[in-house]
mmCIF file of C-alpha atoms in Angstrom:
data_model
loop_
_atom_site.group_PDB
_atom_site.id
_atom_site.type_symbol
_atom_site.label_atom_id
_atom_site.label_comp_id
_atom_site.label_asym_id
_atom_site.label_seq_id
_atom_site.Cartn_x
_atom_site.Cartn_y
_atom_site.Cartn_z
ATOM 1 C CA UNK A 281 -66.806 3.547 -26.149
ATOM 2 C CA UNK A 282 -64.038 2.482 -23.431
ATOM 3 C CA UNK A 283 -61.970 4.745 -22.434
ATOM 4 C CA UNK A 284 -58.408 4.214 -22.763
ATOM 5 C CA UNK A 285 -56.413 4.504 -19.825
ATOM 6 C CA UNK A 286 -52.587 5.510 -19.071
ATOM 7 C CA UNK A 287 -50.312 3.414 -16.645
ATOM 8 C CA UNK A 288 -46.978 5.668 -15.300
ATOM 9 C CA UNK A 289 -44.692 3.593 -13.865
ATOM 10 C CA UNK A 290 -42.046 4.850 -11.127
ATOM 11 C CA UNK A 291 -38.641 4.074 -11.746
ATOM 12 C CA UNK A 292 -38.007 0.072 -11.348
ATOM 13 C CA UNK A 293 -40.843 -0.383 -12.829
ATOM 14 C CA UNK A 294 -41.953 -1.046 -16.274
ATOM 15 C CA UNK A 295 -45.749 -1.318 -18.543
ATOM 16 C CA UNK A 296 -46.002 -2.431 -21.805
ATOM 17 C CA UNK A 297 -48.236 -0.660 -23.905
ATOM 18 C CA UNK A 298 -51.965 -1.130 -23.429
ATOM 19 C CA UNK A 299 -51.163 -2.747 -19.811
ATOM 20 C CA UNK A 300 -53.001 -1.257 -16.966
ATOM 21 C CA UNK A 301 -50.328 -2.543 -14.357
ATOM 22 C CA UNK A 302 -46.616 -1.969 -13.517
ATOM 23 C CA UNK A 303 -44.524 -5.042 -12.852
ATOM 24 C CA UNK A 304 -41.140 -4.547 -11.101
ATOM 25 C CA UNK A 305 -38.054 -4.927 -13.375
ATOM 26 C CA UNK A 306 -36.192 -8.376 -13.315
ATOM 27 C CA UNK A 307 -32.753 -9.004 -11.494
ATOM 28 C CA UNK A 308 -29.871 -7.682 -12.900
ATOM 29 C CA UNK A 309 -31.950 -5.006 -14.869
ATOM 30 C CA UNK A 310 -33.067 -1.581 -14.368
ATOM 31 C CA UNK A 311 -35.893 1.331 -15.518
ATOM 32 C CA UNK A 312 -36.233 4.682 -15.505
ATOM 33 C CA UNK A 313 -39.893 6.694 -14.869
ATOM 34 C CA UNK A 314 -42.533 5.720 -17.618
ATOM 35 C CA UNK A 315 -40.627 3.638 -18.968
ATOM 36 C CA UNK A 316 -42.023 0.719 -20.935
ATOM 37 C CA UNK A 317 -38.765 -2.079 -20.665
ATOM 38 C CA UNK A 318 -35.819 -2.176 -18.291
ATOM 39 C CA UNK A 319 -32.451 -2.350 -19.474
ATOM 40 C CA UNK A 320 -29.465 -4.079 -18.370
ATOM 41 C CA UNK A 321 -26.533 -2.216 -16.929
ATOM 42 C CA UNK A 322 -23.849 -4.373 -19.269
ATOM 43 C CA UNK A 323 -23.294 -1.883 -21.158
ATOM 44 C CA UNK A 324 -21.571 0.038 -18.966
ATOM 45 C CA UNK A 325 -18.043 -0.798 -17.218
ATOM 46 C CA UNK A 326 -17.963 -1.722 -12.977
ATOM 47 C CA UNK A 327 -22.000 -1.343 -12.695
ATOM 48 C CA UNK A 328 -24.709 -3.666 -11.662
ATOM 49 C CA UNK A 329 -28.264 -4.052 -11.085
ATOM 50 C CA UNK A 330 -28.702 -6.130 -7.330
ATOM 51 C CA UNK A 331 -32.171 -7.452 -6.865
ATOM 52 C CA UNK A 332 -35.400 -6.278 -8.361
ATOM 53 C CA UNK A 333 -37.156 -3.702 -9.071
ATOM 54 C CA UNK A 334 -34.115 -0.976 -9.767
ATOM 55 C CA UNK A 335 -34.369 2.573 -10.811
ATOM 56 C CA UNK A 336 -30.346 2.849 -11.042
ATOM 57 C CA UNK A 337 -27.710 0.702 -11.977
ATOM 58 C CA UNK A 338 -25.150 0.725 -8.789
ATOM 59 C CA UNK A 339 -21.228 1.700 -9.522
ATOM 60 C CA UNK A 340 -19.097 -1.158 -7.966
ATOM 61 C CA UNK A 341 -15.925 1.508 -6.839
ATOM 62 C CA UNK A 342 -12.209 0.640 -6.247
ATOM 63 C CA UNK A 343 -10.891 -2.640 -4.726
ATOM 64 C CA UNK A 344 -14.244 -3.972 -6.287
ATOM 65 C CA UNK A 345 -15.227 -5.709 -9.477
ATOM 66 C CA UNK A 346 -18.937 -6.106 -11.215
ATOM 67 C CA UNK A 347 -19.812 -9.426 -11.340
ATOM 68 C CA UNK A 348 -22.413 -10.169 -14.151
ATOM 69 C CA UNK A 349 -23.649 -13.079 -13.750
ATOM 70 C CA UNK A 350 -24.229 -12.549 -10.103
ATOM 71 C CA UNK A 351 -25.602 -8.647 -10.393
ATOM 72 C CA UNK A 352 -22.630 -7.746 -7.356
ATOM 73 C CA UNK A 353 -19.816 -5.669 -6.748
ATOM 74 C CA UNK A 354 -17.474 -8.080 -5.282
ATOM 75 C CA UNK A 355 -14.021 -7.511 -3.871
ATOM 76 C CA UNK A 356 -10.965 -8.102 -5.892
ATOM 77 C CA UNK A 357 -8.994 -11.497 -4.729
ATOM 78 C CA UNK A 358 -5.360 -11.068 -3.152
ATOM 79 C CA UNK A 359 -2.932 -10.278 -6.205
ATOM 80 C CA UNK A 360 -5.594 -8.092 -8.341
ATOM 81 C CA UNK A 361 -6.881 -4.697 -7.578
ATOM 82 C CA UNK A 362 -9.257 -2.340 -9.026
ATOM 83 C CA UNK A 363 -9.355 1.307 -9.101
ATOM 84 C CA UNK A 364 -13.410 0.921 -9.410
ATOM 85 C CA UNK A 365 -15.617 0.529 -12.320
ATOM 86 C CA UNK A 366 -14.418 -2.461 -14.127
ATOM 87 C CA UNK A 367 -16.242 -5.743 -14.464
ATOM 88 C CA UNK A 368 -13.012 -7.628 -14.035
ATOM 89 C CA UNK A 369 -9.751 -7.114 -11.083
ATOM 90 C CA UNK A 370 -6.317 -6.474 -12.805
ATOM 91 C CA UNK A 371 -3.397 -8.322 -12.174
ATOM 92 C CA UNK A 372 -0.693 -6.682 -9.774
ATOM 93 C CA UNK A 373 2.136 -5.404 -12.486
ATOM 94 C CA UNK A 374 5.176 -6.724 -12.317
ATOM 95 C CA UNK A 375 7.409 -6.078 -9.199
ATOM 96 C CA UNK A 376 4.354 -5.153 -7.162
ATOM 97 C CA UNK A 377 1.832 -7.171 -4.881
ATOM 98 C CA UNK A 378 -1.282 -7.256 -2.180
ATOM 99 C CA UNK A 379 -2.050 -9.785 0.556
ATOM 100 C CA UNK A 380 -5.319 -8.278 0.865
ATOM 101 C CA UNK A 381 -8.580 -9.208 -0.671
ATOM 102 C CA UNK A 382 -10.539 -6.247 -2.161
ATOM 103 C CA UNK A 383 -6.925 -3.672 -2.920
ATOM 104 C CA UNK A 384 -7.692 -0.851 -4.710
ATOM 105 C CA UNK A 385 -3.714 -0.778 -5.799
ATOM 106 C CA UNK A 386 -0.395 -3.153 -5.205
ATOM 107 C CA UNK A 387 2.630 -2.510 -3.319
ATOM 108 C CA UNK A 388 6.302 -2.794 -4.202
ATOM 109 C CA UNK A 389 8.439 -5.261 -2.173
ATOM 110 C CA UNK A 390 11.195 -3.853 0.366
ATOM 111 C CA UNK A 391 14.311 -3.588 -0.410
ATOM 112 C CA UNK A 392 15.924 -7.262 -0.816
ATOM 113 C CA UNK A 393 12.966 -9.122 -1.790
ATOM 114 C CA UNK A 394 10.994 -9.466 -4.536
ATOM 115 C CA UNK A 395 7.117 -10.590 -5.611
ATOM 116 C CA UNK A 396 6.911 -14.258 -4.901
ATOM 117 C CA UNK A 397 4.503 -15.403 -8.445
ATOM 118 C CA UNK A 398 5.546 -12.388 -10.692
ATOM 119 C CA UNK A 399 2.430 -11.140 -11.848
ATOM 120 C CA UNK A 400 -0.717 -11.030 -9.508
ATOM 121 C CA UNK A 401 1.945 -11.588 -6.584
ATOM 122 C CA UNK A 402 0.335 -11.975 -3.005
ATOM 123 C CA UNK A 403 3.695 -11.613 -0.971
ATOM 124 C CA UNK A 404 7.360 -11.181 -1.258
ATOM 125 C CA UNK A 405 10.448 -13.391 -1.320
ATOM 126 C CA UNK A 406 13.867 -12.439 -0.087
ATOM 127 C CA UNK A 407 16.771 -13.070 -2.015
ATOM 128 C CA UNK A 408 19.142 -15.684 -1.677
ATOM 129 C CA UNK A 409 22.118 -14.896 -0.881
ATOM 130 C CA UNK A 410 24.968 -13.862 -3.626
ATOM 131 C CA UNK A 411 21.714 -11.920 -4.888
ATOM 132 C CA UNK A 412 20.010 -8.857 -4.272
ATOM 133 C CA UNK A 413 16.781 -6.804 -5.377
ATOM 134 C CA UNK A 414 16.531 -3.132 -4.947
ATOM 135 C CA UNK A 415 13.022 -1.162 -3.939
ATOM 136 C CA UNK A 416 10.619 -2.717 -6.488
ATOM 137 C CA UNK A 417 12.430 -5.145 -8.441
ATOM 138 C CA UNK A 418 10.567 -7.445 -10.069
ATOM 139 C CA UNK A 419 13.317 -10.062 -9.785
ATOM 140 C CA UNK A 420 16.601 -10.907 -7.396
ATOM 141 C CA UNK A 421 19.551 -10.219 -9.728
ATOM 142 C CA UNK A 422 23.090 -12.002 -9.272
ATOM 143 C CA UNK A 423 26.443 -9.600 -7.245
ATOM 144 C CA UNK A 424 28.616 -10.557 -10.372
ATOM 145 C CA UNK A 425 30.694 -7.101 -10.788
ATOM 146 C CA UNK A 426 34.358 -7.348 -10.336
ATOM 147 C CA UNK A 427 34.662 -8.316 -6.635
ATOM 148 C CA UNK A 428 30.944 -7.728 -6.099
ATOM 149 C CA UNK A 429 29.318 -10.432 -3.531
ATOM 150 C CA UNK A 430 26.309 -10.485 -1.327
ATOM 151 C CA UNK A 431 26.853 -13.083 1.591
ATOM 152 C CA UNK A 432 23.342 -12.180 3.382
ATOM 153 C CA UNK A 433 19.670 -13.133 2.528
ATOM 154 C CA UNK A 434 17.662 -10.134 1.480
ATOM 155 C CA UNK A 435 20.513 -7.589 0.610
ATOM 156 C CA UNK A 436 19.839 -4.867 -0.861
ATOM 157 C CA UNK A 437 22.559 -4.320 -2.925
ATOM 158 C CA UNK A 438 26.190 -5.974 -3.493
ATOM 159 C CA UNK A 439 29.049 -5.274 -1.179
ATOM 160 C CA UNK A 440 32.326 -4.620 -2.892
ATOM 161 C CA UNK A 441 35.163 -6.559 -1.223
ATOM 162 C CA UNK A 442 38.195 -4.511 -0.653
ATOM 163 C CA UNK A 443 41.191 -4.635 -2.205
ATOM 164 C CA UNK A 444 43.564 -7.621 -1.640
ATOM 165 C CA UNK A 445 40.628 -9.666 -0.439
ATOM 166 C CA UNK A 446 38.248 -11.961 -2.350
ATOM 167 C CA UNK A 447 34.679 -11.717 -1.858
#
């Protein structure tokens, strides 16, 4: 009688049963020790499985996004950011922005100036004048109190004109 005869695999490595050899797990997949499949690493948020033969899936951390059809971590585009294990980059909110490829978080605009595409903004605009924005508007809003006026780009905030005077 033969005998019958046990194949362990390390991790990255799979057997089926009754197979005397261990073949490396595929791209984009992954195996623990003695196991007889690999998995994919889909099913969980921001992690991938780069190149063959994996034990581990690999976390793709902040300013980074997993990539599935690729098997990457690749870096967020200006105007998105990640805070790390996500398969896709957010959008910068509303009155915030990045110039930078792979942000982990956007910034507000100074003072005057606002986000120059709204949501996902890569830079800032200054406001015309008659206008003004304060820290982190998300828009330039008209001076159009009683004797309010703004007669500078990028203000801040609306001068009042004195009294007897028109603005």
């Amino acid at each position: 009688r033969g005998a019958v005869v046990c194949t362990f695999c390390s991790g990255g490595k799979y057997s089926g049963e009754g197979a005397s050899v261990c073949l490396d797990c595929g791209q984009g997949t992954y195996s623990n020790p003695g196991s007889t499949s690999c998995d994919t690493c889909e099913h969980t948020q921001g992690f991938v499985a780069k190149g063959n033969g994996n034990n581990e899936c690999v976390y793709c951390g902040p300013g980074e996004h997993a990539d599935l059809p690729t098997h990457e971590c690749k870096p967020c585009i200006h105007g998105k950011y990640s805070v790390g294990g996500v398969n896709e980059c957010l959008d910068c909110e509303s009155g915030k922005f990045n110039l930078n490829d792979g942000a982990s978080s956007c910034s507000p605009c100074e003072p005057g100036s606002v986000p120059n595409e709204g949501i996902g903004a890569t830079g800032c605009t200054q406001c015309t004048a008659g206008k003004y924005a304060a820290f982190g508007a998300a828009a330039c809003s008209d001076c159009n109190g009683e004797g309010q006026y703004s007669s500078s780009v990028g203000a801040a905030a609306c001068s009042t004109a004195t009294v007897g005077k028109k603005p």
